[in-house]
């Protein structure tokens, strides 16, 4: 694959040959986070037209899938067009290159001619590098832990997990362009983004959307996928390029004949719960499934249920029947909350 002549990695320019040599060194003797960078660059620079990537496992069993390099280039170009990135812009890679989000930061830099700095994917990545950046991608935890430093980033995209109500409120107070992304490994990271101030996602160039009979999003993006991508995401389509994300079809709870969408309930509960939490279903002899609230905490205060009862937009069906506290949530390899494994700890 060709490398943009303006591309720089940690302040140094590379040709295809010199980048190959550098990748060889990283994959052998680099720091732990640099190994995955080196291995990806080696795979990217060989003549093969495809690359194998690992899904995160946040919505199912982790698996390997094959992506076309040309489609990854198309994805990078679409991101560059949407965010008006130009050659010479400075970008920061603070995600693991083991997964698609980190890999695509490298691809965008090589394709668009960005000057990319790489740091370890810690919870506070901006403490590891000085200077300002035009573009950066983070997960919510990194954004939360970097609030005092985010003024150094002009355009920030946040993905990998839903941005919480509390974090959204804090980001709105900052004078930066901040976007939540929608996408998955199969769509080569994001195919839609929404500004933190808005409620709807807007698709990137050359992406069309519709819904199936379940009300789930269908993505038609021929430049990045040979087939339409069928999702399990319940959405409300506003027009050809905008949609509101409602929740996951496969997490809908049927409690006494009432269908409850956990993600919608969580958005309401977030106003009174600062810790990590989620709602889920547990078996119930009367209702079939009962709604429960699980909080990452040593102990839940007695006042919490009272606060929940006074949330005006919460219907009586959306009030948890039981609250559990658990000291530490189980997580996937990519750092997302593993709801199923966490629930199993309660049984």
Coordinates of N, CA, C and O in Angstrom, one line a residue, residues 42-201:
X42 N 3.3 -4.2 9.6 CA 3.9 -5.2 8.7 C 2.8 -5.9 7.9 O 3.1 -6.1 6.7
X43 N 1.7 -6.1 8.5 CA 0.6 -6.8 7.7 C 0.0 -5.8 6.6 O -0.3 -6.2 5.6
X44 N 0.0 -4.5 7.0 CA -0.5 -3.5 6.0 C 0.4 -3.3 4.8 O -0.1 -3.1 3.7
X45 N 1.7 -3.4 5.1 CA 2.7 -3.1 4.0 C 2.9 -4.2 3.0 O 3.5 -4.0 2.0
X46 N 2.5 -5.4 3.4 CA 2.8 -6.6 2.4 C 1.8 -6.5 1.3 O 0.8 -5.7 1.3
X47 N 2.0 -7.3 0.3 CA 1.2 -7.2 -1.0 C -0.2 -7.7 -0.9 O -1.1 -7.5 -1.7
X48 N -0.5 -8.5 0.2 CA -1.9 -9.0 0.4 C -2.9 -7.9 0.3 O -2.7 -6.8 0.8
X49 N -4.1 -8.2 -0.3 CA -5.2 -7.2 -0.4 C -6.1 -7.2 0.8 O -7.0 -6.3 0.9
X50 N -5.9 -8.1 1.7 CA -6.8 -8.2 2.8 C -6.0 -8.2 4.1 O -4.8 -8.4 4.1
X51 N -6.8 -8.0 5.2 CA -6.1 -8.0 6.5 C -7.1 -8.7 7.5 O -8.3 -8.5 7.4
X52 N -6.6 -9.4 8.5 CA -7.4 -10.1 9.4 C -7.5 -9.3 10.7 O -6.4 -8.9 11.2
X53 N -8.7 -9.0 11.2 CA -8.8 -8.2 12.4 C -9.7 -9.0 13.4 O -10.5 -9.9 13.1
X54 N -9.6 -8.6 14.7 CA -10.4 -9.3 15.8 C -11.5 -8.3 16.3 O -11.2 -7.2 16.5
X55 N -12.7 -8.9 16.4 CA -13.8 -8.0 17.0 C -13.6 -8.0 18.5 O -12.9 -8.8 19.1
X56 N -14.2 -7.0 19.1 CA -14.0 -6.7 20.5 C -14.7 -7.7 21.4 O -14.3 -7.9 22.6
X57 N -15.8 -8.2 20.9 CA -16.6 -9.1 21.8 C -17.6 -8.5 22.7 O -18.1 -9.1 23.6
X58 N -17.8 -7.2 22.5 CA -18.8 -6.4 23.3 C -20.2 -6.8 23.1 O -21.0 -6.7 24.0
X59 N -20.5 -7.3 21.9 CA -21.9 -7.7 21.6 C -22.0 -9.2 21.2 O -23.0 -9.6 20.6
X60 N -21.0 -9.9 21.5 CA -21.0 -11.3 21.1 C -19.7 -11.9 21.3 O -18.8 -11.3 21.8
X61 N -19.5 -13.2 20.9 CA -18.2 -13.9 21.0 C -17.2 -13.2 20.1 O -17.5 -13.0 19.0
X62 N -16.0 -12.9 20.6 CA -14.9 -12.3 19.8 C -14.6 -13.3 18.6 O -14.6 -14.5 18.8
X63 N -14.4 -12.7 17.4 CA -14.1 -13.5 16.3 C -13.2 -12.7 15.3 O -13.0 -11.5 15.4
X64 N -12.6 -13.5 14.5 CA -11.7 -12.9 13.5 C -12.5 -12.7 12.2 O -13.2 -13.6 11.8
X65 N -12.3 -11.5 11.6 CA -12.9 -11.3 10.3 C -11.9 -10.7 9.3 O -10.9 -10.1 9.7
X66 N -12.2 -10.8 8.0 CA -11.2 -10.4 7.0 C -11.8 -9.1 6.3 O -13.0 -9.1 5.9
X67 N -10.9 -8.1 6.3 CA -11.3 -6.8 5.7 C -10.5 -6.6 4.5 O -9.3 -6.9 4.4
X68 N -11.0 -5.9 3.5 CA -10.3 -5.5 2.3 C -9.5 -4.2 2.6 O -10.1 -3.2 3.2
X69 N -8.2 -4.2 2.3 CA -7.4 -3.0 2.6 C -8.0 -1.8 1.8 O -8.0 -0.6 2.3
X70 N -8.5 -2.0 0.6 CA -9.0 -0.9 -0.2 C -10.2 -0.3 0.5 O -10.4 0.9 0.5
X71 N -11.0 -1.1 1.2 CA -12.2 -0.6 1.9 C -11.7 0.2 3.1 O -12.4 1.1 3.5
X72 N -10.6 -0.3 3.7 CA -10.1 0.5 4.9 C -9.6 1.9 4.4 O -9.8 2.8 5.2
X73 N -9.0 1.9 3.3 CA -8.6 3.2 2.7 C -9.8 4.1 2.5 O -9.8 5.3 2.8
X74 N -10.9 3.5 1.9 CA -12.1 4.3 1.6 C -12.7 4.8 2.9 O -13.2 5.9 3.0
X75 N -12.6 4.0 4.0 CA -13.1 4.5 5.3 C -12.3 5.6 5.8 O -12.9 6.6 6.3
X76 N -11.0 5.6 5.6 CA -10.1 6.6 6.1 C -10.4 7.9 5.3 O -10.4 9.0 5.8
X77 N -10.6 7.8 4.0 CA -10.9 8.9 3.1 C -12.3 9.6 3.6 O -12.4 10.8 3.6
X78 N -13.3 8.8 3.9 CA -14.6 9.3 4.3 C -14.4 10.1 5.6 O -15.0 11.1 5.8
X79 N -13.6 9.5 6.5 CA -13.4 10.2 7.8 C -12.7 11.5 7.6 O -13.1 12.6 8.2
X80 N -11.7 11.5 6.7 CA -11.0 12.7 6.4 C -11.9 13.8 5.8 O -11.8 15.0 6.1
X81 N -12.8 13.4 4.9 CA -13.8 14.3 4.3 C -14.7 14.9 5.3 O -15.0 16.1 5.3
X82 N -15.3 14.0 6.1 CA -16.3 14.4 7.1 C -15.7 15.4 8.1 O -16.4 16.4 8.4
X83 N -14.5 15.1 8.6 CA -13.9 16.0 9.6 C -13.0 17.0 9.1 O -12.3 17.7 9.8
X84 N -12.9 17.1 7.7 CA -12.1 18.1 7.0 C -10.6 18.0 7.5 O -10.0 19.0 7.8
X85 N -10.1 16.8 7.6 CA -8.7 16.6 7.9 C -7.9 16.9 6.7 O -8.2 16.5 5.6
X86 N -6.7 17.4 6.9 CA -5.8 17.7 5.8 C -4.4 17.3 6.1 O -4.0 17.0 7.2
X87 N -3.6 17.1 5.0 CA -2.2 16.6 5.2 C -1.5 17.6 6.1 O -1.6 18.8 6.1
X88 N -0.7 17.0 7.0 CA 0.1 17.8 8.0 C -0.6 18.0 9.3 O 0.0 18.5 10.3
X89 N -1.9 17.7 9.4 CA -2.6 17.8 10.6 C -2.0 16.8 11.7 O -1.6 15.7 11.3
X90 N -2.0 17.2 12.9 CA -1.4 16.4 14.0 C -2.5 15.5 14.6 O -3.6 16.0 14.9
X91 N -2.2 14.2 14.8 CA -3.2 13.3 15.3 C -2.5 12.5 16.4 O -1.3 12.3 16.4
X92 N -3.3 12.0 17.4 CA -2.8 11.2 18.5 C -3.4 9.8 18.4 O -4.6 9.6 18.4
X93 N -2.6 8.7 18.5 CA -3.0 7.4 18.6 C -2.9 7.0 20.1 O -1.7 6.8 20.5
X94 N -4.0 6.8 20.8 CA -3.9 6.4 22.2 C -4.8 5.2 22.4 O -5.1 4.8 23.6
X95 N -5.1 4.5 21.4 CA -5.9 3.2 21.4 C -5.0 2.1 21.0 O -4.0 2.2 20.3
X96 N -5.3 0.9 21.5 CA -4.5 -0.3 21.1 C -4.7 -0.6 19.6 O -5.8 -0.7 19.1
X97 N -3.6 -0.8 19.0 CA -3.6 -1.2 17.6 C -4.0 -2.7 17.4 O -4.0 -3.2 16.3
X98 N -4.3 -3.3 18.5 CA -4.7 -4.7 18.4 C -6.1 -4.8 17.8 O -6.5 -5.8 17.3
X99 N -6.9 -3.7 18.0 CA -8.3 -3.7 17.5 C -8.5 -2.6 16.4 O -7.6 -1.8 16.2
X100 N -9.6 -2.7 15.8 CA -9.9 -1.9 14.5 C -9.7 -0.4 14.8 O -9.2 0.3 13.9
X101 N -10.2 0.1 15.9 CA -10.1 1.6 16.1 C -8.7 2.1 16.1 O -8.4 3.1 15.5
X102 N -7.8 1.3 16.7 CA -6.4 1.7 16.7 C -5.7 1.5 15.4 O -5.0 2.4 14.9
X103 N -6.1 0.4 14.7 CA -5.5 0.2 13.4 C -5.9 1.3 12.4 O -5.1 1.8 11.6
X104 N -7.2 1.7 12.5 CA -7.7 2.8 11.6 C -7.1 4.1 11.8 O -7.0 4.9 10.9
X105 N -6.6 4.4 13.0 CA -5.9 5.7 13.2 C -4.6 5.7 12.5 O -4.2 6.7 11.9
X106 N -4.0 4.5 12.4 CA -2.7 4.4 11.6 C -3.0 4.5 10.1 O -2.3 5.2 9.4
X107 N -4.1 3.8 9.7 CA -4.4 3.9 8.3 C -4.8 5.3 7.9 O -4.3 5.8 6.8
X108 N -5.6 6.0 8.7 CA -5.9 7.4 8.4 C -4.7 8.3 8.2 O -4.5 9.1 7.3
X109 N -3.7 8.1 9.1 CA -2.5 8.9 9.1 C -1.7 8.6 7.8 O -1.2 9.5 7.1
X110 N -1.6 7.3 7.4 CA -0.8 6.9 6.2 C -1.5 7.3 5.0 O -0.9 7.7 4.0
X111 N -2.8 7.3 4.9 CA -3.6 7.7 3.7 C -3.8 9.2 3.6 O -3.6 9.7 2.5
X112 N -4.0 9.9 4.7 CA -4.3 11.3 4.6 C -3.1 12.2 4.8 O -3.1 13.4 4.6
X113 N -2.0 11.6 5.2 CA -0.8 12.4 5.4 C -0.8 13.1 6.7 O -0.3 14.2 6.8
X114 N -1.2 12.4 7.8 CA -1.3 13.1 9.1 C 0.1 12.8 9.8 O 0.8 11.9 9.5
X115 N 0.4 13.7 10.8 CA 1.5 13.5 11.6 C 1.0 12.9 12.9 O 0.4 13.5 13.8
X116 N 1.3 11.6 13.1 CA 0.7 10.8 14.1 C 1.7 10.5 15.3 O 2.8 10.0 15.0
X117 N 1.3 10.9 16.5 CA 2.1 10.5 17.7 C 1.4 9.3 18.3 O 0.1 9.2 18.4
X118 N 2.2 8.4 18.8 CA 1.7 7.2 19.4 C 2.0 7.1 20.9 O 3.2 7.3 21.2
X119 N 1.1 6.8 21.8 CA 1.3 6.7 23.2 C 0.6 5.4 23.7 O -0.2 4.9 23.0
X120 N 1.0 5.0 24.8 CA 0.4 3.8 25.4 C -1.1 4.0 25.7 O -1.5 5.1 26.0
X121 N -1.9 3.0 25.4 CA -3.4 3.2 25.6 C -3.8 3.1 27.0 O -4.6 2.2 27.4
X122 N -3.4 4.1 27.8 CA -3.7 4.2 29.2 C -5.0 4.9 29.4 O -5.6 5.5 28.4
X123 N -5.5 5.0 30.6 CA -6.7 5.8 30.9 C -6.5 7.3 30.8 O -7.5 8.1 30.7
X124 N -5.3 7.7 30.9 CA -4.9 9.2 30.9 C -3.8 9.4 29.8 O -2.7 9.8 30.1
X125 N -4.1 9.2 28.5 CA -3.1 9.2 27.5 C -2.5 10.6 27.3 O -1.3 10.7 26.9
X126 N -3.2 11.7 27.5 CA -2.6 13.0 27.2 C -1.6 13.4 28.2 O -0.8 14.4 28.0
X127 N -1.5 12.7 29.3 CA -0.4 13.0 30.3 C 1.0 12.4 29.8 O 2.0 12.7 30.3
X128 N 0.9 11.6 28.7 CA 2.1 10.9 28.2 C 2.8 11.7 27.1 O 3.8 11.3 26.6
X129 N 2.1 12.7 26.6 CA 2.6 13.5 25.5 C 2.2 14.9 25.5 O 1.0 15.2 25.8
X130 N 3.1 15.8 25.3 CA 2.8 17.3 25.3 C 2.3 17.7 23.9 O 2.4 16.9 23.0
X131 N 1.8 18.9 23.8 CA 1.4 19.4 22.5 C -0.1 19.4 22.3 O -0.8 18.7 23.0
X132 N -0.5 20.0 21.2 CA -1.9 20.0 20.8 C -2.1 19.1 19.6 O -1.2 18.9 18.8
X133 N -3.4 18.7 19.4 CA -3.7 17.8 18.3 C -4.9 18.3 17.5 O -5.9 18.8 18.1
X134 N -4.9 18.0 16.2 CA -6.1 18.3 15.4 C -7.2 17.2 15.5 O -8.4 17.5 15.4
X135 N -6.7 16.0 15.8 CA -7.7 14.9 15.7 C -7.2 13.8 16.7 O -6.0 13.5 16.7
X136 N -8.2 13.2 17.3 CA -7.8 12.1 18.2 C -9.1 11.2 18.4 O -10.2 11.7 18.4
X137 N -8.9 9.9 18.7 CA -10.0 9.0 19.0 C -9.7 8.4 20.4 O -8.6 8.0 20.7
X138 N -10.8 8.4 21.2 CA -10.7 7.8 22.6 C -11.9 6.9 22.9 O -12.9 7.0 22.2
X139 N -11.7 6.1 23.9 CA -12.9 5.4 24.5 C -13.4 6.3 25.6 O -12.7 7.2 26.1
X140 N -14.7 6.1 26.1 CA -15.2 7.0 27.1 C -14.4 7.2 28.3 O -14.3 8.3 28.9
X141 N -13.8 6.1 28.8 CA -13.0 6.2 30.0 C -11.8 7.1 29.9 O -11.5 7.9 30.8
X142 N -11.2 7.1 28.7 CA -10.0 8.0 28.5 C -10.5 9.4 28.4 O -9.8 10.3 29.0
X143 N -11.6 9.7 27.8 CA -12.2 11.0 27.7 C -12.5 11.5 29.1 O -12.2 12.7 29.5
X144 N -13.1 10.7 29.9 CA -13.5 11.0 31.3 C -12.3 11.4 32.1 O -12.3 12.4 32.9
X145 N -11.2 10.6 32.0 CA -10.0 10.8 32.8 C -9.1 12.0 32.3 O -8.2 12.4 32.9
X146 N -9.5 12.5 31.1 CA -8.6 13.5 30.4 C -9.3 14.8 30.3 O -8.9 15.7 29.5
X147 N -10.4 15.0 31.0 CA -11.2 16.2 30.8 C -10.4 17.5 31.0 O -10.6 18.5 30.2
X148 N -9.5 17.6 31.9 CA -8.7 18.8 32.1 C -7.7 19.0 31.0 O -7.2 20.1 30.8
X149 N -7.4 18.0 30.1 CA -6.5 18.1 29.1 C -7.1 18.2 27.7 O -6.4 18.4 26.7
X150 N -8.4 17.9 27.6 CA -9.0 17.8 26.3 C -9.0 19.1 25.5 O -9.2 19.1 24.2
X151 N -8.8 20.2 26.1 CA -8.7 21.5 25.3 C -7.5 21.5 24.3 O -7.5 22.3 23.4
X152 N -6.6 20.5 24.5 CA -5.5 20.4 23.6 C -5.9 19.7 22.3 O -5.1 19.6 21.3
X153 N -7.1 19.2 22.2 CA -7.6 18.5 21.0 C -8.7 19.3 20.3 O -9.6 19.7 21.0
X154 N -8.5 19.5 19.0 CA -9.5 20.3 18.3 C -10.7 19.5 18.0 O -11.9 19.9 18.1
X155 N -10.5 18.3 17.5 CA -11.6 17.4 17.1 C -11.4 16.0 17.7 O -10.4 15.3 17.5
X156 N -12.4 15.6 18.6 CA -12.2 14.4 19.3 C -13.4 13.5 19.0 O -14.6 13.9 19.0
X157 N -13.1 12.2 18.7 CA -14.2 11.2 18.5 C -14.1 10.2 19.6 O -13.0 9.8 20.0
X158 N -15.2 9.8 20.1 CA -15.3 8.9 21.2 C -16.1 7.7 20.8 O -17.3 7.8 20.3
X159 N -15.6 6.5 20.9 CA -16.3 5.3 20.5 C -15.9 4.1 21.4 O -15.2 4.2 22.4
X160 N -16.4 2.9 21.0 CA -16.1 1.7 21.7 C -17.1 1.4 22.8 O -17.2 0.2 23.2
X161 N -17.8 2.4 23.2 CA -18.9 2.2 24.2 C -19.7 3.4 24.2 O -19.3 4.5 23.7
X162 N -20.9 3.3 24.8 CA -21.8 4.5 24.8 C -21.3 5.6 25.7 O -20.8 5.3 26.8
X163 N -21.4 6.8 25.3 CA -21.0 7.9 26.1 C -22.1 8.2 27.2 O -23.3 8.4 26.8
X164 N -21.8 8.1 28.4 CA -22.8 8.3 29.5 C -23.3 9.7 29.6 O -22.8 10.6 29.1
X165 N -24.5 9.8 30.2 CA -25.1 11.1 30.4 C -24.2 12.0 31.2 O -24.0 13.2 30.8
X166 N -23.5 11.6 32.2 CA -22.7 12.5 33.0 C -21.5 12.9 32.2 O -21.1 14.1 32.3
X167 N -20.9 12.0 31.4 CA -19.7 12.5 30.6 C -20.2 13.4 29.5 O -19.5 14.4 29.2
X168 N -21.3 13.2 28.9 CA -21.8 14.0 27.9 C -22.0 15.5 28.4 O -21.7 16.5 27.7
X169 N -22.5 15.6 29.6 CA -22.7 16.9 30.2 C -21.4 17.6 30.4 O -21.3 18.8 30.2
X170 N -20.4 16.9 30.9 CA -19.1 17.5 31.1 C -18.4 17.9 29.8 O -17.8 19.0 29.7
X171 N -18.6 17.1 28.7 CA -18.0 17.4 27.4 C -18.6 18.7 26.8 O -18.0 19.4 26.1
X172 N -19.9 18.9 27.1 CA -20.6 20.0 26.5 C -20.0 21.3 27.0 O -20.2 22.4 26.4
X173 N -19.4 21.3 28.2 CA -18.8 22.5 28.8 C -17.5 22.9 28.2 O -17.0 24.0 28.4
X174 N -16.9 22.0 27.4 CA -15.6 22.2 26.8 C -15.7 22.9 25.5 O -16.6 22.6 24.7
X175 N -14.7 23.7 25.1 CA -14.7 24.4 23.9 C -13.9 23.6 22.8 O -12.9 24.0 22.3
X176 N -14.4 22.3 22.5 CA -13.8 21.5 21.5 C -14.9 20.9 20.7 O -16.1 20.8 21.1
X177 N -14.6 20.4 19.5 CA -15.5 19.7 18.7 C -15.5 18.2 19.1 O -14.4 17.5 18.9
X178 N -16.5 17.7 19.7 CA -16.5 16.4 20.2 C -17.7 15.6 19.7 O -18.8 16.1 19.6
X179 N -17.4 14.3 19.2 CA -18.4 13.5 18.6 C -18.4 12.1 19.1 O -17.3 11.5 19.4
X180 N -19.6 11.6 19.3 CA -19.7 10.1 19.6 C -19.9 9.4 18.3 O -20.5 9.8 17.4
X181 N -19.2 8.2 18.2 CA -19.2 7.5 17.0 C -20.2 6.3 17.0 O -20.4 5.7 18.1
X182 N -20.7 5.9 15.9 CA -21.4 4.6 15.8 C -20.7 3.8 14.7 O -20.5 4.2 13.6
X183 N -20.4 2.5 15.1 CA -19.8 1.6 14.1 C -19.4 0.3 14.8 O -19.6 0.1 16.0
X184 N -18.7 -0.5 14.0 CA -18.3 -1.8 14.5 C -17.1 -2.3 13.6 O -16.8 -1.6 12.6
X185 N -16.5 -3.4 14.0 CA -15.4 -3.9 13.2 C -15.8 -4.1 11.8 O -15.1 -3.8 10.8
X186 N -17.1 -4.7 11.6 CA -17.6 -5.0 10.3 C -17.7 -3.8 9.4 O -17.7 -3.9 8.2
X187 N -17.9 -2.6 10.0 CA -18.1 -1.4 9.2 C -16.8 -0.6 9.2 O -16.8 0.6 8.8
X188 N -15.7 -1.2 9.6 CA -14.4 -0.6 9.6 C -14.4 0.7 10.5 O -14.2 1.8 10.0
X189 N -14.8 0.5 11.7 CA -15.0 1.6 12.7 C -16.3 2.4 12.3 O -17.2 1.8 11.8
X190 N -16.3 3.7 12.5 CA -17.5 4.4 12.5 C -18.0 4.6 11.1 O -17.3 4.8 10.1
X191 N -19.4 4.5 11.0 CA -20.1 4.9 9.7 C -21.0 6.1 10.0 O -21.6 6.6 9.1
X192 N -21.1 6.5 11.3 CA -21.9 7.6 11.6 C -21.4 8.3 12.9 O -20.8 7.6 13.7
X193 N -21.6 9.5 13.1 CA -21.2 10.3 14.3 C -22.3 11.2 14.7 O -23.2 11.6 13.9
X194 N -22.3 11.6 16.0 CA -23.2 12.6 16.4 C -22.4 13.6 17.3 O -21.6 13.2 18.2
X195 N -22.6 14.8 17.2 CA -22.1 15.8 18.0 C -22.6 15.6 19.4 O -23.8 15.2 19.6
X196 N -21.8 15.9 20.4 CA -22.2 15.7 21.8 C -23.5 16.4 22.2 O -24.3 16.0 23.0
X197 N -23.7 17.6 21.5 CA -24.9 18.4 21.8 C -26.2 17.9 21.2 O -27.3 18.3 21.6
X198 N -26.1 16.9 20.3 CA -27.3 16.5 19.5 C -27.7 15.1 20.0 O -27.0 14.4 20.7
X199 N -28.9 14.7 19.5 CA -29.5 13.4 19.9 C -29.4 12.4 18.8 O -29.7 11.2 18.9
X200 N -29.0 12.8 17.5 CA -29.1 12.0 16.4 C -27.7 11.8 15.8 O -26.8 12.6 15.9
X201 N -27.5 10.6 15.2 CA -26.3 10.3 14.4 C -26.4 10.7 13.0 O -27.5 10.6 12.4

